[in-house]
Coordinates of C-alpha atoms and ligand atoms in Angstrom, one line a residue:
M1 CA 71.2 74.1 50.1
K2 CA 71.1 71.5 52.8
I3 CA 74.8 71.7 53.2
T4 CA 74.7 75.4 53.9
I5 CA 71.6 75.6 56.1
L6 CA 72.5 72.7 58.4
P7 CA 75.5 74.4 59.9
V8 CA 73.4 77.6 60.3
I9 CA 70.7 75.7 62.1
L10 CA 73.3 73.8 64.2
F11 CA 75.1 77.0 65.0
G12 CA 71.8 78.6 66.0
F13 CA 70.9 75.7 68.2
L14 CA 74.3 75.6 69.9
F15 CA 74.3 79.3 70.3
N16 CA 71.0 79.2 72.0
Q17 CA 72.1 76.4 74.2
L18 CA 75.2 78.2 75.2
N19 CA 73.3 81.4 75.7
A20 CA 70.8 79.6 77.9
Q21 CA 73.6 78.4 80.0
T22 CA 75.6 81.6 80.1
Y23 CA 73.6 83.6 82.6
N24 CA 71.7 82.8 85.7
P25 CA 68.9 85.0 86.9
L26 CA 69.9 87.3 89.7
W27 CA 68.5 86.3 93.0
I28 CA 66.8 89.0 95.0
P29 CA 66.7 88.1 98.7
D30 CA 63.4 88.5 100.5
T31 CA 62.9 91.4 102.9
L32 CA 62.2 91.3 106.6
S33 CA 60.9 94.3 108.6
G34 CA 58.9 95.1 111.7
S35 CA 59.8 95.5 115.3
T36 CA 60.8 91.9 115.8
I37 CA 63.0 90.0 113.4
N38 CA 64.0 86.4 113.7
L39 CA 67.1 85.2 112.0
S40 CA 68.3 81.6 111.9
L41 CA 71.9 80.8 110.8
E42 CA 72.0 77.5 109.1
E43 CA 74.4 75.2 107.3
G44 CA 73.3 73.5 104.2
T45 CA 74.3 73.3 100.5
K46 CA 73.9 75.1 97.3
N47 CA 74.4 73.9 93.7
W48 CA 76.9 76.2 91.9
I49 CA 78.6 73.5 89.8
G50 CA 76.2 71.4 87.9
S51 CA 74.2 69.3 90.3
F52 CA 77.0 69.0 92.9
A53 CA 76.0 70.1 96.4
T54 CA 78.5 72.5 97.7
T55 CA 78.7 73.0 101.5
S56 CA 77.5 76.5 102.4
A57 CA 75.6 78.5 105.0
G58 CA 72.9 81.1 105.0
V59 CA 70.4 83.0 107.1
N60 CA 66.8 81.9 107.0
P61 CA 67.4 79.7 103.8
S62 CA 64.3 78.7 101.9
S63 CA 65.6 75.1 102.1
S64 CA 68.7 73.3 103.2
T65 CA 69.8 73.0 99.6
N66 CA 69.6 76.8 99.2
A67 CA 71.8 77.9 102.0
F68 CA 73.5 81.2 101.1
W69 CA 73.4 84.8 102.3
G70 CA 70.2 86.1 103.9
P71 CA 67.2 88.3 103.8
T72 CA 67.5 92.0 103.4
L73 CA 66.4 93.7 106.7
I74 CA 64.5 96.9 106.3
F75 CA 64.8 99.3 109.2
T76 CA 63.2 102.8 109.6
K77 CA 65.1 105.5 111.5
G78 CA 63.5 106.1 114.9
D79 CA 62.0 102.6 115.2
S80 CA 63.0 100.2 118.0
I81 CA 63.9 96.8 116.7
H82 CA 64.4 93.5 118.4
L83 CA 66.3 90.7 116.8
N84 CA 66.4 87.0 117.7
V85 CA 69.5 85.5 116.1
T86 CA 69.6 81.7 116.5
N87 CA 72.9 80.0 115.7
N88 CA 71.9 76.6 114.2
L89 CA 75.5 76.1 112.9
M90 CA 77.9 73.6 114.3
D91 CA 80.3 76.4 115.2
T92 CA 80.2 79.5 117.3
T93 CA 79.6 82.7 115.4
T94 CA 78.5 86.4 115.9
V95 CA 76.3 88.7 113.8
H96 CA 77.6 92.2 113.5
W97 CA 75.4 95.1 112.2
H98 CA 77.9 96.8 110.0
G99 CA 77.5 100.6 110.1
M100 CA 74.8 100.7 112.8
H101 CA 75.1 103.2 115.6
L102 CA 74.1 101.2 118.7
P103 CA 75.3 100.2 122.1
A104 CA 78.5 98.2 122.1
I105 CA 76.9 95.2 123.7
M106 CA 74.4 95.0 120.8
D107 CA 77.1 95.4 118.1
G108 CA 77.7 91.7 117.4
G109 CA 81.5 92.0 117.2
P110 CA 83.9 89.3 118.5
H111 CA 82.7 90.0 122.1
Q112 CA 79.2 88.8 121.5
P113 CA 79.7 85.2 120.5
I114 CA 76.6 83.0 119.9
A115 CA 77.3 79.4 120.8
P116 CA 75.7 76.6 118.6
G117 CA 72.1 76.2 119.5
E118 CA 71.8 79.6 121.3
T119 CA 69.7 82.6 120.5
W120 CA 71.2 86.1 120.9
S121 CA 68.6 88.9 121.2
P122 CA 70.0 92.4 120.6
Y123 CA 67.7 95.4 120.4
W124 CA 68.2 99.1 119.7
K125 CA 66.6 102.2 118.4
V126 CA 67.6 102.8 114.8
D127 CA 69.5 106.1 114.5
N128 CA 71.3 105.8 111.2
H129 CA 70.7 107.9 108.0
A130 CA 68.9 106.2 105.2
A131 CA 71.5 104.1 103.4
T132 CA 72.7 100.6 102.7
Y133 CA 74.3 98.6 105.5
W134 CA 74.9 94.9 106.1
Y135 CA 75.2 92.2 108.7
H136 CA 77.9 89.6 108.8
P137 CA 79.7 87.2 111.1
H138 CA 82.6 88.7 113.1
L139 CA 84.0 85.9 115.3
H140 CA 87.7 86.5 115.8
M141 CA 89.8 84.4 113.4
M142 CA 86.7 82.9 111.8
S143 CA 85.4 85.9 109.8
Q144 CA 86.9 84.9 106.5
E145 CA 85.7 81.3 106.6
Q146 CA 82.1 82.2 107.8
L147 CA 81.8 85.0 105.2
L148 CA 83.0 82.7 102.4
L149 CA 80.5 80.0 103.4
G150 CA 77.8 82.6 102.7
L151 CA 76.7 84.1 106.0
G152 CA 75.5 87.7 105.8
G153 CA 72.8 89.9 104.4
M154 CA 72.0 93.5 103.6
I155 CA 70.3 96.2 105.7
I156 CA 68.3 99.0 104.2
V157 CA 67.6 102.0 106.4
R158 CA 64.8 104.3 105.4
D159 CA 64.2 107.8 106.9
S160 CA 62.0 110.8 106.2
A161 CA 64.6 112.8 104.3
E162 CA 65.2 110.0 101.8
S163 CA 61.5 109.1 101.4
T164 CA 60.5 112.6 100.3
L165 CA 62.9 112.4 97.3
A166 CA 61.7 111.1 94.0
L167 CA 64.1 108.1 93.9
P168 CA 63.5 104.5 92.9
R169 CA 62.7 102.6 96.0
T170 CA 60.5 99.6 94.9
Y171 CA 62.6 96.7 96.2
G172 CA 63.5 94.2 93.6
V173 CA 61.9 96.2 90.8
D174 CA 63.8 99.5 90.5
D175 CA 65.8 99.3 93.8
I176 CA 68.2 96.4 93.5
P177 CA 70.5 95.0 96.2
L178 CA 73.8 93.8 94.7
A179 CA 76.2 92.0 97.1
L180 CA 79.4 91.5 95.1
S181 CA 81.9 88.8 96.1
D182 CA 84.0 86.1 94.6
R183 CA 84.8 82.5 95.4
A184 CA 87.4 79.9 94.6
F185 CA 86.2 76.3 94.3
I186 CA 88.4 73.3 94.9
G187 CA 86.6 70.4 93.5
N188 CA 83.0 71.2 94.3
Q189 CA 83.7 72.9 97.5
I190 CA 84.4 76.5 98.5
S191 CA 88.0 77.1 99.1
I192 CA 88.8 79.2 102.2
E193 CA 91.2 81.8 100.7
P194 CA 91.0 85.5 100.3
Y195 CA 90.5 85.7 96.6
G196 CA 88.1 83.7 94.4
D197 CA 88.2 83.4 90.6
S198 CA 84.4 83.1 90.2
M199 CA 82.4 86.3 90.4
M200 CA 79.1 86.2 92.3
V201 CA 76.3 88.7 92.7
N202 CA 73.9 87.8 95.6
G203 CA 75.5 84.3 95.5
V204 CA 74.7 83.9 91.8
L205 CA 77.5 83.0 89.3
R206 CA 77.2 84.8 85.9
A207 CA 74.2 86.7 87.1
E208 CA 71.8 88.4 84.8
W209 CA 69.1 90.9 85.6
I210 CA 66.3 92.2 83.4
A211 CA 66.2 95.9 84.0
P212 CA 63.1 98.0 83.4
S213 CA 63.7 100.8 80.8
Q214 CA 63.7 103.6 83.4
L215 CA 65.8 105.0 86.3
V216 CA 67.2 102.1 88.4
R217 CA 68.9 102.3 91.8
F218 CA 71.6 99.7 92.6
R219 CA 72.7 99.3 96.2
I220 CA 76.1 97.9 95.7
L221 CA 77.9 96.2 98.6
N222 CA 81.4 94.8 98.4
S223 CA 80.9 91.7 100.5
A224 CA 84.1 90.1 99.3
T225 CA 86.7 89.0 101.7
E226 CA 89.5 90.9 100.0
R227 CA 88.9 92.0 96.3
S228 CA 88.1 95.6 95.4
Y229 CA 85.9 96.1 92.4
N230 CA 86.5 99.1 90.0
I231 CA 82.8 99.3 89.0
G232 CA 81.7 100.5 85.6
F233 CA 79.4 99.6 82.6
S234 CA 80.5 97.9 79.4
D235 CA 79.1 100.6 77.1
T236 CA 80.5 103.6 79.1
T237 CA 77.1 104.3 80.6
T238 CA 77.5 107.1 83.2
F239 CA 76.1 106.3 86.6
Y240 CA 75.2 108.7 89.4
V241 CA 76.5 108.0 92.9
I242 CA 73.7 109.0 95.3
A243 CA 74.9 107.5 98.6
S244 CA 78.1 106.4 100.3
D245 CA 78.3 103.9 103.3
G246 CA 76.3 105.8 105.8
G247 CA 73.9 108.2 103.9
L248 CA 72.9 110.1 100.8
L249 CA 75.2 112.6 99.3
N250 CA 74.4 116.3 98.7
A251 CA 73.8 115.7 95.1
P252 CA 74.2 112.8 92.6
V253 CA 77.8 112.5 91.4
P254 CA 78.2 111.4 87.7
L255 CA 81.0 108.8 87.3
T256 CA 82.0 106.1 84.9
R257 CA 84.2 104.2 87.5
Y258 CA 84.1 103.7 91.3
L259 CA 86.6 101.7 93.2
L260 CA 84.6 99.9 95.9
S261 CA 86.7 98.1 98.5
S262 CA 85.7 95.3 101.0
G263 CA 82.9 96.4 103.3
E264 CA 82.1 99.6 101.4
R265 CA 78.7 100.4 99.9
I266 CA 77.5 102.9 97.3
E267 CA 74.1 103.5 95.9
I268 CA 74.0 104.5 92.2
L269 CA 71.3 105.5 89.7
V270 CA 71.5 104.2 86.2
D271 CA 69.2 105.5 83.5
F272 CA 67.9 102.7 81.2
T273 CA 65.1 104.9 79.8
G274 CA 64.6 104.3 76.1
R275 CA 67.0 101.3 76.0
Q276 CA 64.5 98.4 75.9
G277 CA 66.1 95.6 73.9
Q278 CA 69.6 96.5 74.6
S279 CA 72.0 94.6 76.9
L280 CA 75.2 95.5 78.7
F281 CA 77.4 94.4 81.5
M282 CA 78.2 95.8 84.9
K283 CA 81.9 95.1 85.0
A284 CA 84.9 95.4 87.3
Y285 CA 87.6 97.3 85.4
N286 CA 90.3 95.9 87.6
S287 CA 93.1 95.8 84.9
V288 CA 94.1 99.3 85.9
L289 CA 94.6 98.4 89.6
P290 CA 98.2 98.6 90.8
Q291 CA 100.0 95.9 92.7
N292 CA 99.2 97.5 96.0
I293 CA 95.4 97.6 95.7
P294 CA 93.5 94.4 96.8
G295 CA 92.6 92.7 93.5
G296 CA 95.5 94.3 91.6
D297 CA 98.2 92.3 93.3
M298 CA 99.8 89.7 91.0
F299 CA 101.9 86.8 92.3
P300 CA 102.1 84.6 89.2
N301 CA 103.0 81.4 90.9
G302 CA 102.2 82.4 94.5
P303 CA 99.3 81.5 96.7
F304 CA 97.2 84.4 95.5
A305 CA 97.6 83.7 91.8
N306 CA 94.1 84.1 90.5
Y307 CA 92.3 84.4 87.2
L308 CA 90.5 87.7 88.2
Q309 CA 93.6 89.5 89.4
R310 CA 94.3 92.8 87.7
S311 CA 91.9 92.0 84.9
D312 CA 88.6 93.4 83.6
F313 CA 85.7 90.9 84.2
N314 CA 81.9 90.8 84.1
V315 CA 80.0 91.4 87.3
M316 CA 76.5 91.0 85.9
H317 CA 74.7 90.9 82.6
I318 CA 71.9 93.4 82.2
S319 CA 69.1 93.1 79.6
V320 CA 66.8 96.0 79.3
G321 CA 63.1 95.0 79.3
P322 CA 59.8 97.0 79.4
Q323 CA 59.1 99.9 81.6
T324 CA 57.0 99.5 84.8
T325 CA 54.0 101.7 85.5
N326 CA 54.8 104.9 87.3
P327 CA 58.5 104.8 86.6
I328 CA 61.0 107.3 88.0
T329 CA 62.8 108.8 84.9
T330 CA 64.5 111.9 86.3
I331 CA 67.7 112.0 88.2
P332 CA 67.2 114.5 91.1
S333 CA 69.6 117.4 91.0
N334 CA 69.8 117.6 94.8
L335 CA 69.5 115.0 97.5
V336 CA 70.0 115.9 101.2
T337 CA 72.2 118.4 103.1
V338 CA 75.2 116.6 104.5
T339 CA 76.5 118.5 107.5
P340 CA 80.0 117.1 108.1
Y341 CA 81.7 117.5 111.5
D342 CA 83.7 120.7 111.7
S343 CA 87.4 120.2 112.3
L344 CA 87.3 123.2 114.7
T345 CA 85.2 121.2 117.1
S346 CA 87.7 118.3 117.3
V347 CA 89.2 118.0 120.8
L348 CA 92.0 115.7 119.8
T349 CA 93.7 113.8 117.0
R350 CA 94.5 110.2 117.4
Y351 CA 97.4 108.9 115.3
L352 CA 97.0 105.4 114.1
T353 CA 99.5 103.4 112.2
I354 CA 99.3 100.6 109.6
T355 CA 102.6 98.8 109.2
D356 CA 103.9 95.7 107.4
T357 CA 105.3 93.5 110.1
N358 CA 108.6 92.1 110.3
I359 CA 108.7 92.2 114.1
V360 CA 110.2 89.5 116.2
G361 CA 107.3 87.5 117.7
Y362 CA 104.8 88.3 114.9
N363 CA 105.8 85.5 112.6
G364 CA 103.5 84.8 109.7
V365 CA 101.4 87.9 110.2
S366 CA 101.6 90.5 107.5
F367 CA 100.0 93.7 108.7
I368 CA 99.1 95.3 112.0
I369 CA 97.5 98.5 113.4
N370 CA 99.2 100.6 116.1
H371 CA 102.2 98.3 116.2
H372 CA 100.4 95.4 118.0
L373 CA 98.3 92.4 117.2
Y374 CA 94.7 92.3 118.2
S375 CA 94.1 91.0 121.7
E376 CA 90.6 90.8 123.0
S377 CA 91.7 92.1 126.4
F378 CA 93.6 95.1 125.1
I379 CA 91.9 98.4 124.6
D380 CA 93.7 100.9 122.4
Y381 CA 91.6 104.0 123.3
Q382 CA 89.3 105.3 126.0
V383 CA 87.1 107.7 124.1
P384 CA 85.2 110.2 126.3
L385 CA 81.5 110.2 125.5
D386 CA 80.6 113.0 123.0
N387 CA 84.2 113.6 121.9
T388 CA 84.6 114.9 118.4
E389 CA 87.9 113.5 117.3
I390 CA 90.1 113.4 114.2
W391 CA 91.6 110.0 113.5
E392 CA 94.7 110.1 111.3
I393 CA 95.7 106.7 109.9
A394 CA 99.1 106.6 108.4
N395 CA 99.9 103.6 106.3
S396 CA 103.6 103.2 105.9
G397 CA 103.2 99.8 104.3
N398 CA 103.3 98.6 100.8
F399 CA 99.6 97.5 100.5
S400 CA 96.3 99.2 100.8
H401 CA 93.8 98.4 103.5
P402 CA 90.1 99.2 103.9
F403 CA 89.9 100.6 107.4
H404 CA 86.6 100.2 109.2
I405 CA 85.4 101.6 112.5
H406 CA 82.3 100.4 114.5
D407 CA 79.8 102.6 116.3
V408 CA 80.1 105.8 114.1
E409 CA 80.0 107.2 110.6
F410 CA 82.8 109.7 109.7
N411 CA 83.6 112.4 107.2
I412 CA 86.9 112.0 105.4
L413 CA 89.0 115.2 105.8
S414 CA 91.9 114.4 103.5
R415 CA 94.0 111.8 101.7
N416 CA 97.6 112.8 101.9
G417 CA 96.5 116.3 102.6
V418 CA 94.1 116.4 99.7
F419 CA 90.3 117.0 100.2
P420 CA 88.3 113.9 99.1
T421 CA 86.4 113.6 95.8
A422 CA 82.7 114.4 95.7
A423 CA 81.6 110.8 96.1
E424 CA 83.6 110.5 99.3
Q425 CA 82.3 113.7 100.9
G426 CA 79.4 112.1 102.6
W427 CA 79.1 109.6 105.5
K428 CA 81.6 106.7 105.6
D429 CA 82.4 103.8 107.8
V430 CA 85.1 102.2 105.6
V431 CA 87.9 104.0 103.9
L432 CA 90.6 102.5 101.7
V433 CA 93.9 103.7 103.1
K434 CA 96.2 103.2 100.2
A435 CA 99.9 102.2 100.5
H436 CA 101.9 105.1 101.8
E437 CA 98.8 107.2 102.3
T438 CA 97.7 109.1 105.3
V439 CA 93.9 109.5 105.7
R440 CA 92.3 111.8 108.2
F441 CA 88.7 111.6 109.2
I442 CA 86.5 113.3 111.8
T443 CA 83.7 111.7 113.8
K444 CA 81.8 112.1 117.1
F445 CA 81.3 109.4 119.7
T446 CA 77.7 110.0 120.9
D447 CA 75.1 108.2 122.9
F448 CA 76.7 104.9 124.1
A449 CA 79.2 105.0 126.9
D450 CA 80.1 101.6 128.2
A451 CA 83.5 101.1 129.7
A452 CA 83.1 97.3 129.8
H453 CA 82.2 96.6 126.1
P454 CA 84.6 97.7 123.3
F455 CA 83.9 98.7 119.7
M456 CA 86.3 97.5 117.0
F457 CA 88.3 99.1 114.3
H458 CA 90.0 97.0 111.8
C459 CA 91.0 96.2 108.2
H460 CA 88.0 94.8 106.4
I461 CA 90.1 92.3 104.5
A462 CA 88.8 89.3 106.4
L463 CA 92.2 87.5 106.4
H464 CA 94.0 90.5 107.7
E465 CA 91.3 91.0 110.4
D466 CA 91.5 87.3 111.3
E467 CA 95.3 87.5 111.6
G468 CA 94.9 90.4 114.1
M469 CA 94.8 93.6 112.1
M470 CA 92.2 94.9 114.5
G471 CA 92.1 97.2 117.6
Q472 CA 89.4 98.3 119.9
F473 CA 88.1 101.3 121.8
V474 CA 85.6 101.9 124.6
V475 CA 83.5 105.0 124.9
V476 CA 83.5 106.1 128.6
N477 CA 81.6 108.5 130.7
S478 CA 84.5 109.4 133.0
S479 CA 88.1 108.4 133.5
S480 CA 87.2 106.5 136.7
E481 CA 85.5 103.9 134.7
V482 CA 88.7 103.1 133.0
K483 CA 90.3 101.3 136.0
D484 CA 87.9 98.4 135.7
I485 CA 89.0 97.5 132.2
I486 CA 92.7 97.7 132.3
N487 CA 94.0 94.4 131.3
N488 CA 97.1 92.7 130.0
D489 CA 98.9 90.1 128.0
G490 CA 100.3 88.3 131.0
V491 CA 102.2 91.4 132.0
R492 CA 101.6 92.9 135.5
V493 CA 102.2 96.6 136.0
Y494 CA 102.3 97.8 139.6
P495 CA 101.4 99.9 141.3
N496 CA 98.5 100.8 139.1
P497 CA 97.5 103.7 139.1
A498 CA 101.2 104.6 139.0
F499 CA 102.9 107.5 140.6
D500 CA 106.6 107.8 140.0
R501 CA 107.9 104.3 139.3
I502 CA 106.3 101.2 137.9
F503 CA 107.4 97.6 138.3
L504 CA 106.8 95.0 135.7
S505 CA 106.5 91.3 135.9
T506 CA 105.8 88.9 133.0
K507 CA 104.5 85.4 133.1
G508 CA 107.2 82.8 132.6
E509 CA 110.0 85.1 131.4
S510 CA 111.7 87.2 134.0
T511 CA 114.1 89.2 131.8
I512 CA 112.8 92.4 130.2
R513 CA 114.9 93.7 127.3
G514 CA 112.9 96.8 126.4
I515 CA 110.0 99.0 127.6
F516 CA 108.0 101.3 125.3
I517 CA 105.3 103.5 126.7
Y518 CA 102.8 105.2 124.4
N519 CA 100.2 107.8 125.3
S520 CA 96.5 107.5 124.3
L521 CA 97.3 109.2 121.0
G522 CA 99.7 106.5 120.1
E523 CA 102.9 108.6 120.5
L524 CA 105.9 107.0 122.0
V525 CA 106.6 109.0 125.2
L526 CA 109.1 107.0 127.1
S527 CA 111.3 104.0 126.4
E528 CA 114.2 102.1 127.8
K529 CA 116.2 99.7 125.7
D530 CA 118.8 97.1 126.6
Q531 CA 119.3 98.6 130.0
V532 CA 116.1 97.9 132.0
Q533 CA 117.3 97.7 135.6
E534 CA 115.3 95.5 138.0
N535 CA 112.3 95.5 135.7
Q536 CA 111.2 99.0 136.6
I537 CA 111.0 102.4 134.9
D538 CA 110.6 105.9 136.2
V539 CA 107.4 107.4 134.9
S540 CA 107.4 110.6 137.0
S541 CA 107.8 112.7 133.9
L542 CA 104.5 111.5 132.5
R543 CA 101.3 113.6 132.8
S544 CA 98.3 111.9 134.3
G545 CA 96.3 109.7 131.9
I546 CA 96.2 106.3 130.4
Y547 CA 99.3 104.7 128.8
L548 CA 99.9 101.7 126.7
I549 CA 103.1 99.8 127.6
N550 CA 104.8 97.4 125.2
I551 CA 107.4 95.1 126.7
Q552 CA 110.0 93.1 124.9
N553 CA 111.0 90.1 126.9
G554 CA 114.3 88.3 127.0
S555 CA 113.4 86.1 124.0
G556 CA 112.5 89.2 122.0
Q557 CA 108.7 88.8 122.1
F558 CA 106.5 91.8 122.6
M559 CA 103.8 91.8 125.3
K560 CA 101.5 94.6 126.1
S561 CA 99.6 96.1 129.0
S562 CA 98.4 99.5 130.1
F563 CA 98.4 101.6 133.2
I564 CA 97.0 104.8 134.6
K565 CA 99.3 107.6 135.7
N566 CA 97.9 109.5 138.6
Ligands
C2O1 CU1 81.9 94.8 108.6 CU2 83.9 95.0 112.0 O1 82.9 94.8 110.3
CU2 CU1 81.3 97.0 111.3
CU3 CU1 94.4 94.8 105.5

């Protein structure tokens, strides 16, 4: 007897110990709302590995030993909000309100740095649809590192259309924020690299959440620096997508998988009614991802070799507990009426390119947009206020990139000519442009003309963005404003505005090997190779407007500038 019982008791004991150590309770960040919100960015530590203090950073952390991520901000459409963002870090940073439609100077992109010790106080009137947005650091070349240390937080926008629907919206009870990311640790410290091998939800490793046995809404944000998550549930539970990045869909879309790339959000409903006592996993079914999707790329011995690459892994353990009082138990059949922009109202199509670089002068950089690296002084587009435009992004490269635009939400028109699936037919601000895919979207640039302050568009893979896979546009009231913001990379174009002939001079290098002139749609309209005489070119054939000029100097490097043709 004793011989048989003892192993059973021991096994039971060990099993319970293991079980007790297997999951950690999901952390639900506090919420902040109201007309004035104070945020403090702080360095500190967090214990992920035993009792070791890992260096980290967070927003309004409850203590210096719990520095990670930040409170969920709750905004109501139509309200004016003021934020005081204090940078208590040792480094400069920015805080960008991802997805918010607001003046460029309030946007918190690379042009609104906050020095250590300083407070930045943006304000605006909330004008977004009810949905899930987020805030995160956006300092050029520092985004990956500051995101990985833990800076960021979610934003929930509420509006009257959403609040009349019978949807779960009790924060932390049946309306649950889930920020998905992963980290690599070297020793006990976070390693600054694009992919991690430890899955985190709201900063918690091996997270577990006790669900009430009723309808639950998950607001899922991909806050990872590179990995995509092909989300599903371990027991093939169907979920219902109710919102994309920037608003509710027309109707819930039943799915068993959704590929969420960096920066994207979805809201889903999951019905746990009658399932008390059961448990399941939210998982990332990433084993099906091909080599050219972030997270499916495999380089067995290379720098991105990683335990989670192209494999299925657990995101969060879910145990179903008792029902709450007044639960929501029915999935609504309709949500809101999404009125997408009509392509007939588009006044122009801009052609953007994503390319893998092997260009002289771009050593070590892998991917670029519109054939040039990001430069804070270079403006890709002058967008007239209230323009409705189609942006066509052609990815000729061998990898997929989540393309994100600031200021606006857009409607996807097509992927390689094919109308998007139901879950992608609402409002978006990030779209995965797959390898060799051309994505067209339509949007309108309303409200905020400011020729001096650009908005960004970029790949949301933080490393790519840091390396320069980013461009910018200004929204302008009239073309006369444009003259003030023409700028260059050390290339002087004169006379500017130009009439029939322009002369070029470059800093340091006097020889010019090639001149390439692009119109504001990104089309090459004029070029001269290997025979540039006296550093000048005849532009009399060009129509009046703004042109980008790319110059290859004597040592083969490209430099860019722009000019106006009268
Ligand atoms: Cu989420 Cu330009 O960023
Ligand atoms: Cu953004
Ligand atoms: Cu990219």
